[in-house]
Amino acid sequence: MLENQIYEQLSNLKSKTPLVEAITNYVTINDCANILLSIGASPAMCESADEAYDFTKLANAVYLNIGTLTKEQELAMPQAVKAADELNIPVILDPVGCAAIPRRIGFIDKLRSFGKVDIIKGNLGEIKSLAGVETKVRGVDSLDMGEDGVEVCQQLAKDWKCIVAASGKIDIITDGEITALVHNGDDMLTKVTGSGCMLGALTAGFCGANTDNLLASCIASFLSMGIAGEHAAQHNRGCYPGSFRVFLIDEIYKLTDTILRDKSKIEFV
């Protein structure tokens, strides 16, 4: 039944045009906005500490990315979490760099004191760092081979009472009880800056339109990025990073429920 619900998420998103409040990093903010538009959502990058609380109450989902954390963002993000918690708006947190910069784990703990975080979406190195498990990273990139990835994600999901989604060669998405492995994707996704951030934004878009089933929404977002990446790489010059980045946005725009169903490579464990 969950699998069928996954393939209904995209048409639901396109029919609802969810507003996503995104406080995200400056390296990829434009890419996040464009991929949200391409999938059918409405992006809003409101990061003013004076406005985040009130604006979040207008949104359908919140995406927080700490990749280039500024003082203004440090003040705005707790306000967004507080407002989202009051109105039960889903919050998707991308803990970029927390495995390399321990201070960021403390900031994440602070955010959680203001309200719930529904989905933690990161690479496996970041997820392991939050779980207190030793890992290997190079800056914001994970070098972890992922042998114990499923177990770590499941445990963190249970401990934090949220959905944990780890991107990698095989994506892991779990609520602690149900675990999906998404085998879609292409190595070219690792050759452009921001594919992980775009995935986080997509996840917020899906969750904003489908708040009654966040696990299905999260899986659908990972599936969408993986399939779009595969299709983008097949284009003439799709093997070059600059062209691939453009094709990726186009392929996200072209996705349908039927494409997701026909091209999906999902394994439940």
Short mmCIF file of C-alpha atoms in Angstrom, two decimals:
data_model
loop_
_atom_site.label_atom_id
_atom_site.label_comp_id
_atom_site.label_asym_id
_atom_site.label_seq_id
_atom_site.Cartn_x
_atom_site.Cartn_y
_atom_site.Cartn_z
CA MET A 1 0.00 0.00 0.00
CA LEU A 2 2.85 2.41 0.84
CA GLU A 3 4.40 1.78 -2.56
CA ASN A 4 1.19 2.83 -4.33
CA GLN A 5 1.03 5.97 -2.20
CA ILE A 6 4.57 6.87 -3.24
CA TYR A 7 3.53 7.08 -6.89
CA GLU A 8 0.61 9.40 -6.07
CA GLN A 9 2.77 12.02 -4.39
CA LEU A 10 3.89 13.88 -7.51
CA SER A 11 0.44 14.56 -8.94
CA ASN A 12 -0.69 15.68 -5.49
CA LEU A 13 2.21 18.13 -5.37
CA LYS A 14 1.48 19.56 -8.81
CA SER A 15 -2.19 20.05 -7.98
CA LYS A 16 -1.52 21.83 -4.68
CA THR A 17 1.56 23.98 -5.50
CA PRO A 18 2.88 23.95 -1.90
CA LEU A 19 4.69 27.03 -0.59
CA VAL A 20 8.12 26.08 0.74
CA GLU A 21 9.92 28.38 3.14
CA ALA A 22 13.62 27.71 2.52
CA ILE A 23 16.44 29.06 4.66
CA THR A 24 19.32 27.54 2.81
CA ASN A 25 22.95 28.00 1.85
CA TYR A 26 24.15 30.67 -0.54
CA VAL A 27 26.08 28.28 -2.79
CA THR A 28 22.92 26.57 -4.05
CA ILE A 29 19.99 28.84 -3.17
CA ASN A 30 19.13 29.52 -6.84
CA ASP A 31 19.25 25.83 -7.71
CA CYS A 32 16.91 25.01 -4.81
CA ALA A 33 14.43 27.66 -5.94
CA ASN A 34 14.50 26.48 -9.54
CA ILE A 35 14.09 22.79 -8.76
CA LEU A 36 11.10 23.58 -6.54
CA LEU A 37 9.53 25.53 -9.39
CA SER A 38 10.27 22.69 -11.81
CA ILE A 39 8.62 20.05 -9.65
CA GLY A 40 5.54 22.24 -9.21
CA ALA A 41 6.10 23.89 -5.82
CA SER A 42 6.47 27.56 -4.89
CA PRO A 43 9.79 28.57 -3.27
CA ALA A 44 10.27 31.43 -0.82
CA MET A 45 13.73 32.16 0.57
CA CYS A 46 12.75 34.24 3.59
CA GLU A 47 15.63 34.21 6.06
CA SER A 48 15.15 37.48 7.91
CA ALA A 49 15.15 36.86 11.65
CA ASP A 50 12.42 39.49 11.97
CA GLU A 51 10.18 37.82 9.40
CA ALA A 52 10.84 34.06 9.63
CA TYR A 53 8.30 33.35 12.38
CA ASP A 54 5.38 35.10 10.68
CA PHE A 55 6.25 33.98 7.17
CA THR A 56 6.63 30.33 8.17
CA LYS A 57 3.00 30.34 9.28
CA LEU A 58 2.04 30.96 5.65
CA ALA A 59 4.11 28.03 4.32
CA ASN A 60 3.24 24.39 3.72
CA ALA A 61 6.74 23.12 4.54
CA VAL A 62 10.06 24.41 5.84
CA TYR A 63 13.49 23.50 4.46
CA LEU A 64 16.48 24.39 6.63
CA ASN A 65 20.00 23.93 5.26
CA ILE A 66 22.99 24.91 7.45
CA GLY A 67 25.60 24.71 4.70
CA THR A 68 26.66 28.38 4.90
CA LEU A 69 25.27 29.20 8.31
CA THR A 70 25.19 32.94 8.99
CA LYS A 71 24.34 34.86 12.14
CA GLU A 72 21.06 35.96 10.56
CA GLN A 73 20.17 32.36 9.74
CA GLU A 74 21.08 31.26 13.27
CA LEU A 75 18.45 33.68 14.53
CA ALA A 76 15.86 32.95 11.82
CA MET A 77 15.89 29.16 11.84
CA PRO A 78 14.71 28.71 15.45
CA GLN A 79 11.86 31.12 14.74
CA ALA A 80 10.87 29.06 11.69
CA VAL A 81 10.96 25.83 13.69
CA LYS A 82 8.86 27.39 16.45
CA ALA A 83 6.19 28.61 14.04
CA ALA A 84 6.15 25.29 12.18
CA ASP A 85 5.75 23.38 15.43
CA GLU A 86 2.78 25.51 16.46
CA LEU A 87 0.93 24.85 13.19
CA ASN A 88 2.20 21.30 12.54
CA ILE A 89 4.03 22.32 9.37
CA PRO A 90 6.66 19.74 8.33
CA VAL A 91 10.29 20.73 8.87
CA ILE A 92 13.06 19.20 6.76
CA LEU A 93 16.57 19.75 8.14
CA ASP A 94 19.71 19.34 6.02
CA PRO A 95 22.62 19.12 8.54
CA VAL A 96 25.31 20.07 6.00
CA GLY A 97 28.83 19.93 7.40
CA CYS A 98 27.86 18.71 10.88
CA ALA A 99 30.32 15.82 10.61
CA ALA A 100 33.20 18.21 9.94
CA ILE A 101 32.17 21.10 12.22
CA PRO A 102 31.05 19.80 15.65
CA ARG A 103 29.57 23.19 16.61
CA ARG A 104 26.80 22.56 14.11
CA ILE A 105 25.56 19.58 16.10
CA GLY A 106 25.06 21.91 19.03
CA PHE A 107 23.09 24.27 16.80
CA ILE A 108 20.90 21.41 15.61
CA ASP A 109 20.20 20.47 19.23
CA LYS A 110 19.19 24.09 19.81
CA LEU A 111 16.81 23.99 16.84
CA ARG A 112 15.16 20.86 18.18
CA SER A 113 14.50 22.61 21.47
CA PHE A 114 12.21 25.05 19.61
CA GLY A 115 10.06 22.35 18.02
CA LYS A 116 9.96 19.11 16.10
CA VAL A 117 12.08 18.25 13.08
CA ASP A 118 10.15 15.84 10.88
CA ILE A 119 12.88 14.78 8.46
CA ILE A 120 16.65 14.74 8.77
CA LYS A 121 18.05 14.58 5.24
CA GLY A 122 21.80 14.36 4.76
CA ASN A 123 24.63 12.21 3.50
CA LEU A 124 25.59 9.16 5.51
CA GLY A 125 28.55 10.89 7.14
CA GLU A 126 26.25 13.61 8.49
CA ILE A 127 23.64 11.10 9.66
CA LYS A 128 26.26 9.04 11.48
CA SER A 129 27.68 12.14 13.10
CA LEU A 130 24.25 13.05 14.49
CA ALA A 131 23.88 9.48 15.75
CA GLY A 132 27.26 9.67 17.53
CA VAL A 133 28.80 7.04 15.27
CA GLU A 134 32.34 7.39 13.90
CA THR A 135 32.45 8.29 10.22
CA LYS A 136 34.74 9.61 7.50
CA VAL A 137 34.18 12.89 5.67
CA ARG A 138 36.01 15.36 3.44
CA GLY A 139 34.50 18.75 4.22
CA VAL A 140 30.78 18.45 3.46
CA ASP A 141 31.24 15.20 1.48
CA SER A 142 30.86 11.76 3.02
CA LEU A 143 33.59 9.17 2.49
CA ASP A 144 31.69 6.55 4.48
CA MET A 145 31.22 3.22 2.68
CA GLY A 146 27.92 2.66 4.47
CA GLU A 147 28.22 -0.91 5.75
CA ASP A 148 26.10 -0.14 8.82
CA GLY A 149 24.09 2.66 7.24
CA VAL A 150 20.64 1.08 7.51
CA GLU A 151 21.05 0.26 11.18
CA VAL A 152 22.35 3.73 12.05
CA CYS A 153 19.53 5.48 10.16
CA GLN A 154 16.91 3.29 11.80
CA GLN A 155 18.28 3.95 15.27
CA LEU A 156 18.49 7.71 14.78
CA ALA A 157 14.92 7.74 13.46
CA LYS A 158 13.74 5.94 16.59
CA ASP A 159 15.78 8.12 18.94
CA TRP A 160 14.67 11.41 17.38
CA LYS A 161 11.17 10.19 16.48
CA CYS A 162 11.50 11.43 12.91
CA ILE A 163 12.21 10.23 9.39
CA VAL A 164 15.88 9.86 8.51
CA ALA A 165 16.93 10.02 4.86
CA ALA A 166 20.54 9.38 3.89
CA SER A 167 21.59 10.08 0.31
CA GLY A 168 24.31 8.03 -1.31
CA LYS A 169 24.96 5.41 -3.97
CA ILE A 170 21.95 3.69 -2.42
CA ASP A 171 19.60 6.07 -0.63
CA ILE A 172 18.23 5.03 2.77
CA ILE A 173 14.89 6.39 3.97
CA THR A 174 13.37 5.16 7.24
CA ASP A 175 11.00 6.07 10.04
CA GLY A 176 12.65 3.46 12.25
CA GLU A 177 10.10 0.78 11.40
CA ILE A 178 9.72 0.87 7.61
CA THR A 179 12.92 1.26 5.59
CA ALA A 180 13.19 1.89 1.85
CA LEU A 181 16.33 1.68 -0.24
CA VAL A 182 16.26 3.68 -3.46
CA HIS A 183 18.66 2.35 -6.08
CA ASN A 184 17.96 5.04 -8.69
CA GLY A 185 20.52 7.69 -9.53
CA ASP A 186 23.61 8.41 -11.57
CA ASP A 187 27.20 9.23 -10.67
CA MET A 188 26.84 12.58 -12.46
CA LEU A 189 24.77 13.77 -9.50
CA THR A 190 28.05 13.88 -7.56
CA LYS A 191 29.70 16.07 -10.20
CA VAL A 192 27.56 19.18 -9.71
CA THR A 193 27.40 21.42 -6.68
CA GLY A 194 24.06 21.39 -4.95
CA SER A 195 22.45 18.08 -5.91
CA GLY A 196 22.06 17.25 -2.22
CA CYS A 197 20.60 20.67 -1.45
CA MET A 198 18.20 20.37 -4.38
CA LEU A 199 17.14 16.98 -3.07
CA GLY A 200 16.42 18.49 0.33
CA ALA A 201 14.34 21.22 -1.27
CA LEU A 202 12.44 18.64 -3.32
CA THR A 203 11.73 16.69 -0.15
CA ALA A 204 10.22 19.80 1.42
CA GLY A 205 8.09 20.33 -1.67
CA PHE A 206 6.70 16.81 -1.56
CA CYS A 207 6.10 16.95 2.19
CA GLY A 208 4.33 20.29 1.92
CA ALA A 209 1.77 18.79 -0.44
CA ASN A 210 1.39 15.45 1.32
CA THR A 211 1.58 16.10 5.06
CA ASP A 212 -0.46 13.01 5.94
CA ASN A 213 2.23 10.62 4.70
CA LEU A 214 5.70 12.10 5.09
CA LEU A 215 7.47 8.78 4.61
CA ALA A 216 5.90 8.28 1.18
CA SER A 217 6.65 11.91 0.34
CA CYS A 218 10.29 11.55 1.30
CA ILE A 219 10.72 8.36 -0.72
CA ALA A 220 9.03 9.99 -3.72
CA SER A 221 11.43 12.94 -3.59
CA PHE A 222 14.50 10.70 -3.57
CA LEU A 223 13.01 8.62 -6.36
CA SER A 224 12.35 11.76 -8.40
CA MET A 225 15.90 13.03 -8.07
CA GLY A 226 17.38 9.62 -8.88
CA ILE A 227 15.28 9.06 -12.00
CA ALA A 228 15.77 12.64 -13.21
CA GLY A 229 19.51 12.19 -12.75
CA GLU A 230 19.48 9.01 -14.81
CA HIS A 231 17.54 10.70 -17.60
CA ALA A 232 19.72 13.83 -17.55
CA ALA A 233 22.89 11.76 -17.91
CA GLN A 234 21.49 10.09 -21.05
CA HIS A 235 21.26 13.36 -22.98
CA ASN A 236 23.85 14.36 -25.53
CA ARG A 237 26.52 16.11 -23.41
CA GLY A 238 24.80 14.84 -20.27
CA CYS A 239 28.15 13.40 -19.30
CA TYR A 240 29.46 16.96 -18.77
CA PRO A 241 28.65 18.68 -15.45
CA GLY A 242 27.43 21.99 -16.88
CA SER A 243 25.05 20.39 -19.36
CA PHE A 244 23.95 17.76 -16.85
CA ARG A 245 22.91 20.46 -14.36
CA VAL A 246 20.63 22.08 -16.95
CA PHE A 247 19.18 18.75 -18.08
CA LEU A 248 18.51 17.76 -14.45
CA ILE A 249 16.14 20.69 -13.96
CA ASP A 250 14.42 19.86 -17.27
CA GLU A 251 13.97 16.21 -16.33
CA ILE A 252 12.51 17.12 -12.94
CA TYR A 253 9.98 19.26 -14.81
CA LYS A 254 9.06 16.35 -17.11
CA LEU A 255 8.44 13.78 -14.36
CA THR A 256 5.02 12.14 -13.98
CA ASP A 257 3.55 9.56 -11.62
CA THR A 258 3.78 7.02 -14.43
CA ILE A 259 7.48 7.68 -14.99
CA LEU A 260 8.17 7.27 -11.28
CA ARG A 261 6.29 3.97 -11.20
CA ASP A 262 7.89 2.58 -14.36
CA LYS A 263 11.47 3.60 -13.56
CA SER A 264 11.55 3.08 -9.79
CA LYS A 265 14.10 0.81 -8.16
CA ILE A 266 12.83 0.65 -4.59
CA GLU A 267 13.66 -2.10 -2.11
CA PHE A 268 11.99 -2.42 1.30
CA VAL A 269 14.07 -4.05 4.02
#
